[in-house]
mmCIF file of C-alpha atoms and ligand atoms in Angstrom:
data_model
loop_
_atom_site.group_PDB
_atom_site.id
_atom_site.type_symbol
_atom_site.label_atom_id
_atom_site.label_comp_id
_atom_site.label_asym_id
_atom_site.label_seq_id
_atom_site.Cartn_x
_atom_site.Cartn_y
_atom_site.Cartn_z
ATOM 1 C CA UNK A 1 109.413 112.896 78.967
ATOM 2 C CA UNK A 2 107.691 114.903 81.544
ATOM 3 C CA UNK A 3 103.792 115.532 81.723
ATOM 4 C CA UNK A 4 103.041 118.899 83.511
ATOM 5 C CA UNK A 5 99.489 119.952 85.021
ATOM 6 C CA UNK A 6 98.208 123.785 85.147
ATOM 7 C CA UNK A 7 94.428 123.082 86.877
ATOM 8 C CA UNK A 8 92.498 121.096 84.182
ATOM 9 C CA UNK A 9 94.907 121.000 81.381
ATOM 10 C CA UNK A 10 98.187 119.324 80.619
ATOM 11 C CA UNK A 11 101.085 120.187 78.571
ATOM 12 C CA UNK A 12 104.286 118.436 78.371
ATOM 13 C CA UNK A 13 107.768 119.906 78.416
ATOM 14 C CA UNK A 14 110.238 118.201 76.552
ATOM 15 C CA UNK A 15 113.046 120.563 77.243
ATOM 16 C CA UNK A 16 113.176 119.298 80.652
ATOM 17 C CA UNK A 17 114.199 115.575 79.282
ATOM 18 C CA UNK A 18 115.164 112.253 80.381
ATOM 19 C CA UNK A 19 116.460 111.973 84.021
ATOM 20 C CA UNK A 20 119.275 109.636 84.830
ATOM 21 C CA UNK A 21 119.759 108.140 88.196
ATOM 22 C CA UNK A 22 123.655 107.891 88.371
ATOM 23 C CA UNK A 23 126.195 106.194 90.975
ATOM 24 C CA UNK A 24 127.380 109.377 92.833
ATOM 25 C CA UNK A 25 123.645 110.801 92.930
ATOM 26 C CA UNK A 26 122.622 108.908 95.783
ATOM 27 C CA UNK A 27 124.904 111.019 97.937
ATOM 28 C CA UNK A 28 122.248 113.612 96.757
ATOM 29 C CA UNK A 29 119.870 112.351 98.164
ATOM 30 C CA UNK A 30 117.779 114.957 100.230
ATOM 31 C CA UNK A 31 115.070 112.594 101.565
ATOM 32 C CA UNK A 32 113.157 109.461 102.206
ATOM 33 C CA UNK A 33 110.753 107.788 103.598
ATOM 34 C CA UNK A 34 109.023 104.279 103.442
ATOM 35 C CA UNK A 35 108.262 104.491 99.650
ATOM 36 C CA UNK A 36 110.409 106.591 98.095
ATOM 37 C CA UNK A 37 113.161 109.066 98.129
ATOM 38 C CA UNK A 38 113.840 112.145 97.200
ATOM 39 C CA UNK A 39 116.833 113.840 94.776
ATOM 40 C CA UNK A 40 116.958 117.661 93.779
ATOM 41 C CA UNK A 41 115.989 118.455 90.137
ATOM 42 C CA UNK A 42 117.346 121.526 89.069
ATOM 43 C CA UNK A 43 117.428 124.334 91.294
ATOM 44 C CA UNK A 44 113.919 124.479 92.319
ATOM 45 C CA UNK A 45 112.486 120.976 91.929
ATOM 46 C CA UNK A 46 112.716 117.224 93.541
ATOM 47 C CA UNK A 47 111.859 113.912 91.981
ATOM 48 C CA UNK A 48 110.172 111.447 94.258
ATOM 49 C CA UNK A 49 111.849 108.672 93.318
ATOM 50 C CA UNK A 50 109.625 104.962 94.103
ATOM 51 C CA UNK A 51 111.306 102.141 95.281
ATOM 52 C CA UNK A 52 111.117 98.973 93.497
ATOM 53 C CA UNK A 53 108.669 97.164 92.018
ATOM 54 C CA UNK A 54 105.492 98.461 89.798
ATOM 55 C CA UNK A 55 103.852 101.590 91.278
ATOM 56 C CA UNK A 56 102.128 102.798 88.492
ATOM 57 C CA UNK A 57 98.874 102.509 90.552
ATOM 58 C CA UNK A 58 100.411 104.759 93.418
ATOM 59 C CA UNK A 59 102.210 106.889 91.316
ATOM 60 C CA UNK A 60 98.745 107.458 89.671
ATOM 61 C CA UNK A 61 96.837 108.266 93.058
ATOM 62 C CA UNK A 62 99.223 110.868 94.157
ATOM 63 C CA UNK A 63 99.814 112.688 91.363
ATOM 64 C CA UNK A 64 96.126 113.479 90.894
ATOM 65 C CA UNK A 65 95.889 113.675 94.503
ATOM 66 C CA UNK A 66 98.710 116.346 94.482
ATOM 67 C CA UNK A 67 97.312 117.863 91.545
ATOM 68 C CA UNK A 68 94.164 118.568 92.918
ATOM 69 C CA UNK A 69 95.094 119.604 96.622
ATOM 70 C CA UNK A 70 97.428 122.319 94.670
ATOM 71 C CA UNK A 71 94.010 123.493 92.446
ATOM 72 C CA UNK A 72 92.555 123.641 95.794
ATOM 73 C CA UNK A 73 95.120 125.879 97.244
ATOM 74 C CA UNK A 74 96.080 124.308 100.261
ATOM 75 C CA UNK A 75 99.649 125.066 101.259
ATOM 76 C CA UNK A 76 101.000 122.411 99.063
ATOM 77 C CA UNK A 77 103.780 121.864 97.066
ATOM 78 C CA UNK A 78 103.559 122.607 93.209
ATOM 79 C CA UNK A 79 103.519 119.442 91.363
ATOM 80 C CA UNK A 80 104.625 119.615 87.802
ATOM 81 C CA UNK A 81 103.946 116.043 86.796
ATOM 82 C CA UNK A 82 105.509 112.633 86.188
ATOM 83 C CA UNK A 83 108.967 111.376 84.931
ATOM 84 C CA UNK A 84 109.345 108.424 83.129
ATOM 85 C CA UNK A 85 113.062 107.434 83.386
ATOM 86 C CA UNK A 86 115.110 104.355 82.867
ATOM 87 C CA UNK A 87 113.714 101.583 85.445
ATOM 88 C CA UNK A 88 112.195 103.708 87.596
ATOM 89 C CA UNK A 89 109.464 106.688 88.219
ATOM 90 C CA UNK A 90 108.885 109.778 90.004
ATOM 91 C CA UNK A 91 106.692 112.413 90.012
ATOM 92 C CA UNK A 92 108.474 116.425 90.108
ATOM 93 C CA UNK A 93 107.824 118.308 92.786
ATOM 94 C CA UNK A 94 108.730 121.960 93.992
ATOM 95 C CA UNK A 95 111.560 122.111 96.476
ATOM 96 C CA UNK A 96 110.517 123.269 99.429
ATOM 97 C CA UNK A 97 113.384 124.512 101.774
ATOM 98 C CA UNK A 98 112.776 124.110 105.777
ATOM 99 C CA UNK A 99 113.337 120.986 107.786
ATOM 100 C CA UNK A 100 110.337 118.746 108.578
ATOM 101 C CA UNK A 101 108.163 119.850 111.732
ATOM 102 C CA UNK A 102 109.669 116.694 113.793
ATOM 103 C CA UNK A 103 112.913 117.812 113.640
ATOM 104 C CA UNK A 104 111.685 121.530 114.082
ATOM 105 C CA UNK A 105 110.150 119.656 117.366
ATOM 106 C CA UNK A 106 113.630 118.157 118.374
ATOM 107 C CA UNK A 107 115.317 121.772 118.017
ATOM 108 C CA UNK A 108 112.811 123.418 120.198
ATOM 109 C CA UNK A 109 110.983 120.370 122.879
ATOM 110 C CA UNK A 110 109.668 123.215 125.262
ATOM 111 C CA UNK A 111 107.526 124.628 122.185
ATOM 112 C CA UNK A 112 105.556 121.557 121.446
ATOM 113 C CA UNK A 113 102.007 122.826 122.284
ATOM 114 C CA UNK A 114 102.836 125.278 119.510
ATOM 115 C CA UNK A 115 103.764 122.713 117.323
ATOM 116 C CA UNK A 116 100.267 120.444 118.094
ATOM 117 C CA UNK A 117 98.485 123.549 117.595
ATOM 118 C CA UNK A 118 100.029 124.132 114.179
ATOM 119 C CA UNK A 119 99.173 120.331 113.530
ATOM 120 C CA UNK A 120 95.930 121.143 114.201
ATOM 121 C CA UNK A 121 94.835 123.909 112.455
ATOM 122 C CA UNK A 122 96.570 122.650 109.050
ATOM 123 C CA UNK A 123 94.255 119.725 109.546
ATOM 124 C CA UNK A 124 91.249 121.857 110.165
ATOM 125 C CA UNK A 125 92.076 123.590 107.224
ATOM 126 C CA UNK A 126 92.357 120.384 104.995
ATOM 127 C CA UNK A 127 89.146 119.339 106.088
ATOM 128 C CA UNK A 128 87.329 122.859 105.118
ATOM 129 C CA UNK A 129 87.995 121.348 101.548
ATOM 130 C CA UNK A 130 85.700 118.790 99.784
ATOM 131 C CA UNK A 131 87.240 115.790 98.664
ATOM 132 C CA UNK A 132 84.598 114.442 95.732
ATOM 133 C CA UNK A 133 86.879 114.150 93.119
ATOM 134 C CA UNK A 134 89.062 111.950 94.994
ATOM 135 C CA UNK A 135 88.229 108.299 96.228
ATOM 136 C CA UNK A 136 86.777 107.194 98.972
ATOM 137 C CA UNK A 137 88.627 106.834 102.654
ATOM 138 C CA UNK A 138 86.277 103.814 103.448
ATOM 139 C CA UNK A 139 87.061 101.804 100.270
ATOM 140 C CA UNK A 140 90.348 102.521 101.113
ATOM 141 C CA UNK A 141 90.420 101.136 104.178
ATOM 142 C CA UNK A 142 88.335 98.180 103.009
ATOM 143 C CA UNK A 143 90.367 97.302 100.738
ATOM 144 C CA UNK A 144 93.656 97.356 102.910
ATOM 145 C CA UNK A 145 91.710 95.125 105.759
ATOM 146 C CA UNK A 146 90.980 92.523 103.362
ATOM 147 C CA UNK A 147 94.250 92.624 102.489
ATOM 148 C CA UNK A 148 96.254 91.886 105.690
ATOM 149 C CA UNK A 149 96.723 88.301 106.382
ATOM 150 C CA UNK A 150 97.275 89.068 110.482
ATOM 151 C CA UNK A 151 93.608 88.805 111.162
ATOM 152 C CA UNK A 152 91.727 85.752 111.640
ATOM 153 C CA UNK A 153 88.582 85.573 109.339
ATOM 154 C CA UNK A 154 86.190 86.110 112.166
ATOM 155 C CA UNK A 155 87.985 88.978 113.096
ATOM 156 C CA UNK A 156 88.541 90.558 110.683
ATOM 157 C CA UNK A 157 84.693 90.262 108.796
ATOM 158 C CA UNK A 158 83.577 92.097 112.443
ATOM 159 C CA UNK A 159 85.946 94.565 111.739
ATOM 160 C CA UNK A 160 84.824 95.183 108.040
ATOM 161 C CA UNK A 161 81.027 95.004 109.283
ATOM 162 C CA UNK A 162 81.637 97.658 112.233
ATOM 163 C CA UNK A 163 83.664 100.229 109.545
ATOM 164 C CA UNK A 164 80.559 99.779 107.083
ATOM 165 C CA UNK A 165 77.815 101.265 109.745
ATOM 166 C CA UNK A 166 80.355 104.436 109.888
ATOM 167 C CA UNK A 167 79.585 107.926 108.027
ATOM 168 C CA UNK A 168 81.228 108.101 104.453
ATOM 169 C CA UNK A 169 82.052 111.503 104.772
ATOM 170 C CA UNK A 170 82.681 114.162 101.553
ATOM 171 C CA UNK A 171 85.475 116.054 103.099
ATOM 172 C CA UNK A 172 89.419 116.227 101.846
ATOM 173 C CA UNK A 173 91.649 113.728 104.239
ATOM 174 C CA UNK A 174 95.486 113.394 104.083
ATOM 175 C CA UNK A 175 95.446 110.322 105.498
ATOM 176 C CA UNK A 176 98.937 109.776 106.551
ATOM 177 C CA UNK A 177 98.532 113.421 108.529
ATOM 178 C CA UNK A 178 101.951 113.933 110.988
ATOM 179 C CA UNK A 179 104.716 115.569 111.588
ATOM 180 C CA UNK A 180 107.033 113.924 109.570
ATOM 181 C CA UNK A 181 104.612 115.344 106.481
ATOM 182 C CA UNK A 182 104.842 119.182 107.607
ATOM 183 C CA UNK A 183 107.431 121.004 106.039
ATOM 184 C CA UNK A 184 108.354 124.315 107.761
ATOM 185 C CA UNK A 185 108.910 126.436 105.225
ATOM 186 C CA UNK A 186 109.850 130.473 105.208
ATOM 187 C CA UNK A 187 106.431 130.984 104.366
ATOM 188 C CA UNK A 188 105.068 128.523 106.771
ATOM 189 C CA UNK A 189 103.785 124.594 106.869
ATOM 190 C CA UNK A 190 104.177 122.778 104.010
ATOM 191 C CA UNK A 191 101.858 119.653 103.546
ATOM 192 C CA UNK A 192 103.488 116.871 101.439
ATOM 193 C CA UNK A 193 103.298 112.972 100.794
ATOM 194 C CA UNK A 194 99.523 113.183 99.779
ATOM 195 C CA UNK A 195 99.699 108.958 98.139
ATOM 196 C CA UNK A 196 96.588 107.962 100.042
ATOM 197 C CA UNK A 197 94.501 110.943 100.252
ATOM 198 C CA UNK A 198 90.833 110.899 100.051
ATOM 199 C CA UNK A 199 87.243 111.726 100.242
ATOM 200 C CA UNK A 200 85.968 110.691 103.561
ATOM 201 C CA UNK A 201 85.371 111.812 107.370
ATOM 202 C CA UNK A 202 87.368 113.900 109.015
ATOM 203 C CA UNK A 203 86.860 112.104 112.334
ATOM 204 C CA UNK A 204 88.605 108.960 110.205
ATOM 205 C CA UNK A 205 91.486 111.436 109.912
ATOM 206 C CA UNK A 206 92.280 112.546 112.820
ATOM 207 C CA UNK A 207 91.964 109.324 114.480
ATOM 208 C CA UNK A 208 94.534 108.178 111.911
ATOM 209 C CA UNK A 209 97.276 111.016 113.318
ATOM 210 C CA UNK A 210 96.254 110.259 116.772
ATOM 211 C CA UNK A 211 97.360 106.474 116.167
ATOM 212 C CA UNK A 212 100.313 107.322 114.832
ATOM 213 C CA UNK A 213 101.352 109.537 117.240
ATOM 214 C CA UNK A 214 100.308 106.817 119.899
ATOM 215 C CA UNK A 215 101.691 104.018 118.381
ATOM 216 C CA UNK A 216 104.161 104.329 115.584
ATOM 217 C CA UNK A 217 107.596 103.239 116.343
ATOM 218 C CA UNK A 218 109.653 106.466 116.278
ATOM 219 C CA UNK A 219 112.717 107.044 113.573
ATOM 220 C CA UNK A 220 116.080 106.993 114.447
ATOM 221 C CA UNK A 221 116.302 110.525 116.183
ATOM 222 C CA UNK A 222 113.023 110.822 117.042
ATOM 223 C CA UNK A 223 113.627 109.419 120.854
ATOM 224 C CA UNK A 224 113.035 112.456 122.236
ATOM 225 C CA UNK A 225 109.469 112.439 121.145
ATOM 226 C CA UNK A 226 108.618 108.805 123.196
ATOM 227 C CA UNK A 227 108.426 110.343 126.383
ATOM 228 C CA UNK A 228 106.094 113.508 125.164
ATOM 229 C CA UNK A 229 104.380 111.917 122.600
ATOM 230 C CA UNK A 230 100.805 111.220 125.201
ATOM 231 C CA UNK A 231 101.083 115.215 126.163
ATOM 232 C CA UNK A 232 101.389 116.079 122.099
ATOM 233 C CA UNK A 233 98.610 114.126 120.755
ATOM 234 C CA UNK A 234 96.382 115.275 123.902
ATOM 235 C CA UNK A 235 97.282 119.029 122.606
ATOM 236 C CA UNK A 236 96.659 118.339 119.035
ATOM 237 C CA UNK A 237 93.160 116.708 120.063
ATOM 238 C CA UNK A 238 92.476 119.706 122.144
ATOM 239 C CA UNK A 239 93.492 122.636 119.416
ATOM 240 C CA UNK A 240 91.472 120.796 116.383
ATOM 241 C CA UNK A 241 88.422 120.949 118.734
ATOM 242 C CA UNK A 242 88.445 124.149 119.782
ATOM 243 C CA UNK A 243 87.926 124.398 115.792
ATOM 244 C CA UNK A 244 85.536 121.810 115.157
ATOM 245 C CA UNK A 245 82.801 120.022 117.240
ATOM 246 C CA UNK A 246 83.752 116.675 117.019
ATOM 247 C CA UNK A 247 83.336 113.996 119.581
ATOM 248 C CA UNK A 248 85.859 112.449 121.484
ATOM 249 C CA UNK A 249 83.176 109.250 120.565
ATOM 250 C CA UNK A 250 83.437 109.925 116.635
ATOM 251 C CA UNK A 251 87.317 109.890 116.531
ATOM 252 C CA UNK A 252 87.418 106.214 118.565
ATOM 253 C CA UNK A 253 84.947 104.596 116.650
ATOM 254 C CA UNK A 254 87.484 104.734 113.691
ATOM 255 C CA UNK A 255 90.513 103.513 115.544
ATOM 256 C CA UNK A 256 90.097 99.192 115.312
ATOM 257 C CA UNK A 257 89.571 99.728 111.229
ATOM 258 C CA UNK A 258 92.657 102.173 111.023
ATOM 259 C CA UNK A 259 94.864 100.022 113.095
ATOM 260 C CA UNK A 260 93.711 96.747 110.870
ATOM 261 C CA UNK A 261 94.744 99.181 107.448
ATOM 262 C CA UNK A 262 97.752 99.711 109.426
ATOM 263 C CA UNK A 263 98.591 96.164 109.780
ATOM 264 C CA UNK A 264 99.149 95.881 106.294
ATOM 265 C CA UNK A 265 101.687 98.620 105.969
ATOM 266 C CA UNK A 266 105.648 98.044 105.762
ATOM 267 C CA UNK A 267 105.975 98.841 109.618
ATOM 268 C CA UNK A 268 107.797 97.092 112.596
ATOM 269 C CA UNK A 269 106.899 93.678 113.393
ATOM 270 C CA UNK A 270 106.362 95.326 117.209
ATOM 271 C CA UNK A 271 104.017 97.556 116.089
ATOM 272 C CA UNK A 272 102.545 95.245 114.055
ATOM 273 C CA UNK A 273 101.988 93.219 117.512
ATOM 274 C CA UNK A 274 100.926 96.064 119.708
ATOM 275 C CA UNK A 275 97.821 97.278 116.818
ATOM 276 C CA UNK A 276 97.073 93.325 116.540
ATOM 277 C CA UNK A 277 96.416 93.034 119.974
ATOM 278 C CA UNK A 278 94.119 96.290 120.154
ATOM 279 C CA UNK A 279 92.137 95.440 117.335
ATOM 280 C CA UNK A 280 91.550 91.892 119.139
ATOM 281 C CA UNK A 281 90.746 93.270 122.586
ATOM 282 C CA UNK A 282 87.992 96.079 120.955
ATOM 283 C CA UNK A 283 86.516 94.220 118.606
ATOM 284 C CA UNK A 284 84.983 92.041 121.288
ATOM 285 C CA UNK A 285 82.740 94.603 122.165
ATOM 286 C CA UNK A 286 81.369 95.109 118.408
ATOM 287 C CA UNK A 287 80.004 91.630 118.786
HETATM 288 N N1 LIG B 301 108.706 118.875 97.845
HETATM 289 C C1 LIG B 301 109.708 118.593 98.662
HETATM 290 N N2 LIG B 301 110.684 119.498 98.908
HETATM 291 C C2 LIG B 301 111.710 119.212 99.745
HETATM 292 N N3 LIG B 301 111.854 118.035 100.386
HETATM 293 C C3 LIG B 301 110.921 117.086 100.191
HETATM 294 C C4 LIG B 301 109.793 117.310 99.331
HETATM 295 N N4 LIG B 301 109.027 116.208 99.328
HETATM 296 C C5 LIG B 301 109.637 115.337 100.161
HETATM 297 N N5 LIG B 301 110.770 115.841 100.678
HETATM 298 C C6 LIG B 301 111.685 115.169 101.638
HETATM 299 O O1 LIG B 301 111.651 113.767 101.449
HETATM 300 C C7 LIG B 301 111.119 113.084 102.604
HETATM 301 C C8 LIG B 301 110.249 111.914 102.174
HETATM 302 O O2 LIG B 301 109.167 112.380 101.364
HETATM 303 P P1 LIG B 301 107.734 111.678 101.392
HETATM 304 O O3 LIG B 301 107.156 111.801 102.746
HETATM 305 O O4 LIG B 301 106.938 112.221 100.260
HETATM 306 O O5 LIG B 301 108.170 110.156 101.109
HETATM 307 P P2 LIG B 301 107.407 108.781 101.438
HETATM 308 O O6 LIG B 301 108.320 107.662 101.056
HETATM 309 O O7 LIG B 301 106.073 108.819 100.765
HETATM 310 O O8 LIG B 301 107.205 108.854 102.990
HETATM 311 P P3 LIG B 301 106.426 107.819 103.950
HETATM 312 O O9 LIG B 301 107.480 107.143 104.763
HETATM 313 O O10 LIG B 301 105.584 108.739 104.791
HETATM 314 O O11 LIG B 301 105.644 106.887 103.086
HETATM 315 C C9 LIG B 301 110.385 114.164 103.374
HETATM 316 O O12 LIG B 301 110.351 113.895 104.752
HETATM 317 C C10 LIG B 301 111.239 115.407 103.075
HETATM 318 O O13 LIG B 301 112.377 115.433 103.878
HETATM 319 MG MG1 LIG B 302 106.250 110.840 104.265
#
């Protein structure tokens, strides 16, 4: 059975049914990422499929997440609700047609300053929104630091103190804000995969997509990126400020708690490595 959400009420369409998962639908397949993939549903929908294990928590968070950024009117997709099928969830999406903006920026390397600029005015835009039904970024983080079992105690408690003295913030945040999360649609950017978004500071935010773009190892067929990636993030910094007076000072004092978060997240033990050894090196001068 499928639940479906029209802003504040729900209704659930049976016609739609039960969906099956069978052998040959895997060649279907029209996405994935870390957590889940992707099949068509119908003509006009996708299930995001989650891997393994219990995510009802997850599945939880994004759907009202998804839910509300869609009430909000962001350039979302519609989300229609929640399938409960045999073994294993997903939540129905609209299809959105257009490739993702990374591979957009593979097609067309000389127009990446377009691209950053894009980045950052759908970010700007995000954070025009107020977040307060959602929950908080800094619990969030909290939460995932205390997790992660790659920082010594010490560490790790200087890290947690130095996040608490920073600004809660009431404004929408993706969270997981990049490329790879931009669909370029007909009608323009899509925003999708909104699992961990929140009500916090937009500073917090965009320190989060200048880390990944930093940082993160890159996807197969991504290489082209490695060698452009410093210029990128320097024009996406640039284009959200010419939009918003943040300091350069704001953004960095949120970078040691992302990169502990990140720790905990299912990403290459050399990444892993390279935000270990940054968190070690900066939090010495917390202390
Ligand atoms: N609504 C949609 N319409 C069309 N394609 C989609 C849609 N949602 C997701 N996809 C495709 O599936 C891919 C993975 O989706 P998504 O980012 O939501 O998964 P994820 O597992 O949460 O990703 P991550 O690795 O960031 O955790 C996207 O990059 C995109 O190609
Ligand atoms: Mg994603």
């Amino acid at each position: 059975m499928v639940e479906s959400s029209m802003v504040g009420t729900r209704k659930v369409i049976p016609s739609l049914g039960l969906f099956h998962l069978k052998k040959g639908d895997r060649k279907k397949m029209i996405g994935q990422g870390n957590t889940a993939e992707i099949y068509p549903w119908g003509d006009h929908r996708v299930v995001k499929l989650f891997r393994g294990g219990n995510h009802f928590s997850s599945i939880q968070r994004e759907l009202a997440v998804s839910r509300e950024v869609e009430f909000l009117g962001l350039p979302v997709p519609k989300v229609y609700g929640r399938a409960q099928l045999r073994g294993r969830t997903g939540i129905l999406y609209e299809r959105i047609t257009g490739p993702a903006m990374t591979l957009e920026m593979s097609r067309h390397p000389d127009q990446l300053d377009s691209f950053a600029s894009t980045l950052a005015q759908l970010h700007h835009q995000i954070h025009q929104k107020e977040g307060s039904r959602l929950d908080s970024q800094k619990e969030d983080l909290k939460r995932e630091i205390r997790k992660t079992d790659r920082l010594p105690v010490k560490t790790r408690d200087a890290v947690i103190r130095h996040l608490e003295r920073l600004p809660e913030g009431d404004r929408l945040c993706h969270c997981d804000f990049h490329p790879d999360n931009i669909l370029m649609s007909a009608e323009g950017p899509v925003v999708i995969d909104w699992m961990i978004g929140s009500r916090g500071a937009p500073a917090a935010d965009i320190a989060r997509t200048a880390l990944i773009l930093r940082d993160a190892s890159l996807p197969p067929g991504m290489e082209f990126f490695q060698p452009l990636r410093t210029e990128f993030r320097r024009e996406y910094l640039k284009a959200y400020f010419r939009l918003s007076p943040l300091s350069k000072e704001e953004i960095k004092a949120w970078e040691v708690p992302l990169a502990a978060a990140r720790l905990n997240e299912k990403i290459p033990e050399d990444e892993k490595a390279r935000l270990l050894s940054r968190v070690e090196r900066e939090v010495e001068t917390f202390r």
